[in-house]
Amino acid sequence: MRARDLAWFSTPVRLDATLKEAAELIVREHAPALVVVSEDGHPLTALPAARILAAVLPTAVREDPLLAAAAGDSLDTHVRAWAASLRLMDVLPRRLPPPLVVSPDASPIHMAAVMERAGSPFVLVVDYDGEQPHLLGTVDAAALLHHYL
């Protein structure tokens, strides 16, 4: 088995995608991460679903979760509207954490070592045709555990 065999297809998104579009993509594809790419398709970063969820929470709720408990369902409409109005570029840091990229021929043990070293639950599998990247998908820790069991 190689990275290409274990990769979970991930549709890449650009920085101008809304948080709602990003969330819909993660849910639709059951993806372990959202892969953000540049205009020319180069991977810029990969974000776990929890990062997208955190971005749509009001700051006050992030700082004090008891506010959400007190507000109940009344914040849901606000969060939906907020997610539809914000773009990824609005909530991501200026310096994006670089993605962990492996070749399609990477072995499971290589991917596990890369994830462990970086403290990441996933890697991106990218094939390059010259300078042009082709995202094959993501491999997460669960896929590697499944491989070894």
Tab-separated table of C-alpha atoms in Angstrom:
chain	number	residue	atom	x	y	z
A	1	MET	CA	0.000	0.000	0.000
A	2	ARG	CA	1.099	3.507	-0.830
A	3	ALA	CA	-0.251	6.988	-0.186
A	4	ARG	CA	-2.200	6.972	-3.461
A	5	ASP	CA	-4.042	3.833	-2.298
A	6	LEU	CA	-4.945	5.246	1.106
A	7	ALA	CA	-5.828	8.802	0.042
A	8	TRP	CA	-9.324	10.088	0.720
A	9	PHE	CA	-10.421	12.362	-2.109
A	10	SER	CA	-10.605	15.995	-1.037
A	11	THR	CA	-11.985	18.733	-3.246
A	12	PRO	CA	-9.666	21.712	-2.860
A	13	VAL	CA	-11.014	25.193	-2.167
A	14	ARG	CA	-9.564	28.629	-2.726
A	15	LEU	CA	-9.187	31.373	-0.147
A	16	ASP	CA	-12.213	33.245	-1.499
A	17	ALA	CA	-14.598	30.401	-0.546
A	18	THR	CA	-17.074	31.245	2.203
A	19	LEU	CA	-16.980	29.418	5.498
A	20	LYS	CA	-20.385	27.994	4.631
A	21	GLU	CA	-19.043	26.573	1.349
A	22	ALA	CA	-16.056	25.137	3.183
A	23	ALA	CA	-18.260	23.535	5.832
A	24	GLU	CA	-20.624	22.107	3.214
A	25	LEU	CA	-17.675	20.557	1.403
A	26	ILE	CA	-16.302	18.921	4.547
A	27	VAL	CA	-19.722	17.520	5.436
A	28	ARG	CA	-20.532	16.325	1.908
A	29	GLU	CA	-17.204	14.544	1.448
A	30	HIS	CA	-16.775	13.383	5.050
A	31	ALA	CA	-13.288	14.799	4.640
A	32	PRO	CA	-10.779	14.777	7.498
A	33	ALA	CA	-9.521	18.178	6.374
A	34	LEU	CA	-10.224	21.093	4.107
A	35	VAL	CA	-7.451	21.618	1.558
A	36	VAL	CA	-6.924	25.265	0.655
A	37	VAL	CA	-5.130	25.937	-2.621
A	38	SER	CA	-3.758	28.972	-4.422
A	39	GLU	CA	-5.118	30.285	-7.711
A	40	ASP	CA	-2.769	27.949	-9.579
A	41	GLY	CA	-3.724	24.889	-7.515
A	42	HIS	CA	-0.732	24.689	-5.176
A	43	PRO	CA	-1.689	23.528	-1.666
A	44	LEU	CA	-1.448	26.431	0.798
A	45	THR	CA	-2.708	24.757	3.955
A	46	ALA	CA	-4.989	22.061	5.253
A	47	LEU	CA	-7.503	22.746	7.981
A	48	PRO	CA	-9.276	20.254	10.208
A	49	ALA	CA	-13.059	20.616	10.396
A	50	ALA	CA	-12.736	21.902	13.966
A	51	ARG	CA	-10.833	24.953	12.670
A	52	ILE	CA	-13.714	25.875	10.353
A	53	LEU	CA	-16.214	25.350	13.168
A	54	ALA	CA	-14.198	27.564	15.509
A	55	ALA	CA	-14.050	30.313	12.881
A	56	VAL	CA	-17.839	30.672	12.771
A	57	LEU	CA	-18.269	30.926	16.533
A	58	PRO	CA	-18.732	34.430	17.909
A	59	THR	CA	-15.651	35.606	19.796
A	60	ALA	CA	-17.585	35.994	23.046
A	61	VAL	CA	-18.756	32.370	22.834
A	62	ARG	CA	-15.223	31.119	22.169
A	63	GLU	CA	-14.026	32.995	25.219
A	64	ASP	CA	-16.919	31.893	27.460
A	65	PRO	CA	-18.863	28.802	26.332
A	66	LEU	CA	-21.427	29.420	29.102
A	67	LEU	CA	-22.753	32.311	27.002
A	68	ALA	CA	-23.766	29.790	24.345
A	69	ALA	CA	-25.536	27.688	26.956
A	70	ALA	CA	-27.445	30.737	28.176
A	71	ALA	CA	-28.325	31.927	24.667
A	72	GLY	CA	-29.544	28.514	23.563
A	73	ASP	CA	-30.678	28.196	19.963
A	74	SER	CA	-30.911	31.958	19.394
A	75	LEU	CA	-27.283	32.093	18.244
A	76	ASP	CA	-27.795	29.478	15.519
A	77	THR	CA	-29.227	31.976	13.028
A	78	HIS	CA	-26.358	34.353	13.726
A	79	VAL	CA	-23.760	31.609	13.186
A	80	ARG	CA	-25.368	30.558	9.881
A	81	ALA	CA	-25.392	34.137	8.588
A	82	TRP	CA	-21.832	34.693	9.794
A	83	ALA	CA	-20.616	31.532	8.011
A	84	ALA	CA	-22.245	32.639	4.757
A	85	SER	CA	-20.706	36.110	4.894
A	86	LEU	CA	-17.115	35.310	5.836
A	87	ARG	CA	-14.504	33.946	3.455
A	88	LEU	CA	-11.608	31.730	4.417
A	89	MET	CA	-9.208	34.602	3.762
A	90	ASP	CA	-11.099	36.653	6.369
A	91	VAL	CA	-10.469	34.214	9.218
A	92	LEU	CA	-7.161	32.546	8.434
A	93	PRO	CA	-3.881	33.981	9.653
A	94	ARG	CA	-1.799	35.879	7.111
A	95	ARG	CA	0.947	33.266	7.429
A	96	LEU	CA	-0.746	29.966	6.827
A	97	PRO	CA	0.735	26.838	8.353
A	98	PRO	CA	2.253	24.921	5.440
A	99	PRO	CA	0.573	21.663	4.544
A	100	LEU	CA	2.267	18.345	5.100
A	101	VAL	CA	2.684	16.969	1.595
A	102	VAL	CA	3.787	13.479	0.609
A	103	SER	CA	4.224	11.874	-2.778
A	104	PRO	CA	1.768	9.274	-4.058
A	105	ASP	CA	4.467	6.636	-3.485
A	106	ALA	CA	4.941	7.406	0.218
A	107	SER	CA	4.697	4.360	2.445
A	108	PRO	CA	2.316	4.189	5.403
A	109	ILE	CA	5.218	4.266	7.863
A	110	HIS	CA	6.640	7.368	6.144
A	111	MET	CA	3.274	9.138	6.382
A	112	ALA	CA	2.925	8.139	10.037
A	113	ALA	CA	6.392	9.495	10.805
A	114	VAL	CA	5.647	12.791	9.030
A	115	MET	CA	2.367	13.188	10.952
A	116	GLU	CA	4.032	12.339	14.250
A	117	ARG	CA	6.905	14.744	13.736
A	118	ALA	CA	4.587	17.637	12.820
A	119	GLY	CA	1.837	16.783	15.310
A	120	SER	CA	-0.730	16.638	12.515
A	121	PRO	CA	-3.582	14.142	12.126
A	122	PHE	CA	-3.253	14.081	8.321
A	123	VAL	CA	-1.044	14.586	5.266
A	124	LEU	CA	-1.863	15.670	1.730
A	125	VAL	CA	-1.044	13.367	-1.152
A	126	VAL	CA	0.066	15.492	-4.093
A	127	ASP	CA	1.396	14.384	-7.458
A	128	TYR	CA	3.324	16.885	-9.543
A	129	ASP	CA	3.371	16.974	-13.320
A	130	GLY	CA	6.314	19.294	-13.733
A	131	GLU	CA	5.321	22.360	-11.726
A	132	GLN	CA	1.589	21.608	-11.846
A	133	PRO	CA	0.219	19.991	-8.656
A	134	HIS	CA	-2.520	17.388	-8.693
A	135	LEU	CA	-4.136	16.808	-5.303
A	136	LEU	CA	-4.968	13.118	-4.906
A	137	GLY	CA	-6.448	13.556	-1.432
A	138	THR	CA	-5.643	13.285	2.250
A	139	VAL	CA	-4.528	10.442	4.460
A	140	ASP	CA	-5.408	10.734	8.127
A	141	ALA	CA	-4.297	8.842	11.206
A	142	ALA	CA	-7.467	6.720	11.202
A	143	ALA	CA	-6.684	5.468	7.682
A	144	LEU	CA	-3.190	4.496	8.778
A	145	LEU	CA	-4.494	2.744	11.872
A	146	HIS	CA	-6.963	0.863	9.698
A	147	HIS	CA	-4.084	-0.149	7.411
A	148	TYR	CA	-2.072	-1.552	10.310
A	149	LEU	CA	-4.966	-3.401	11.949
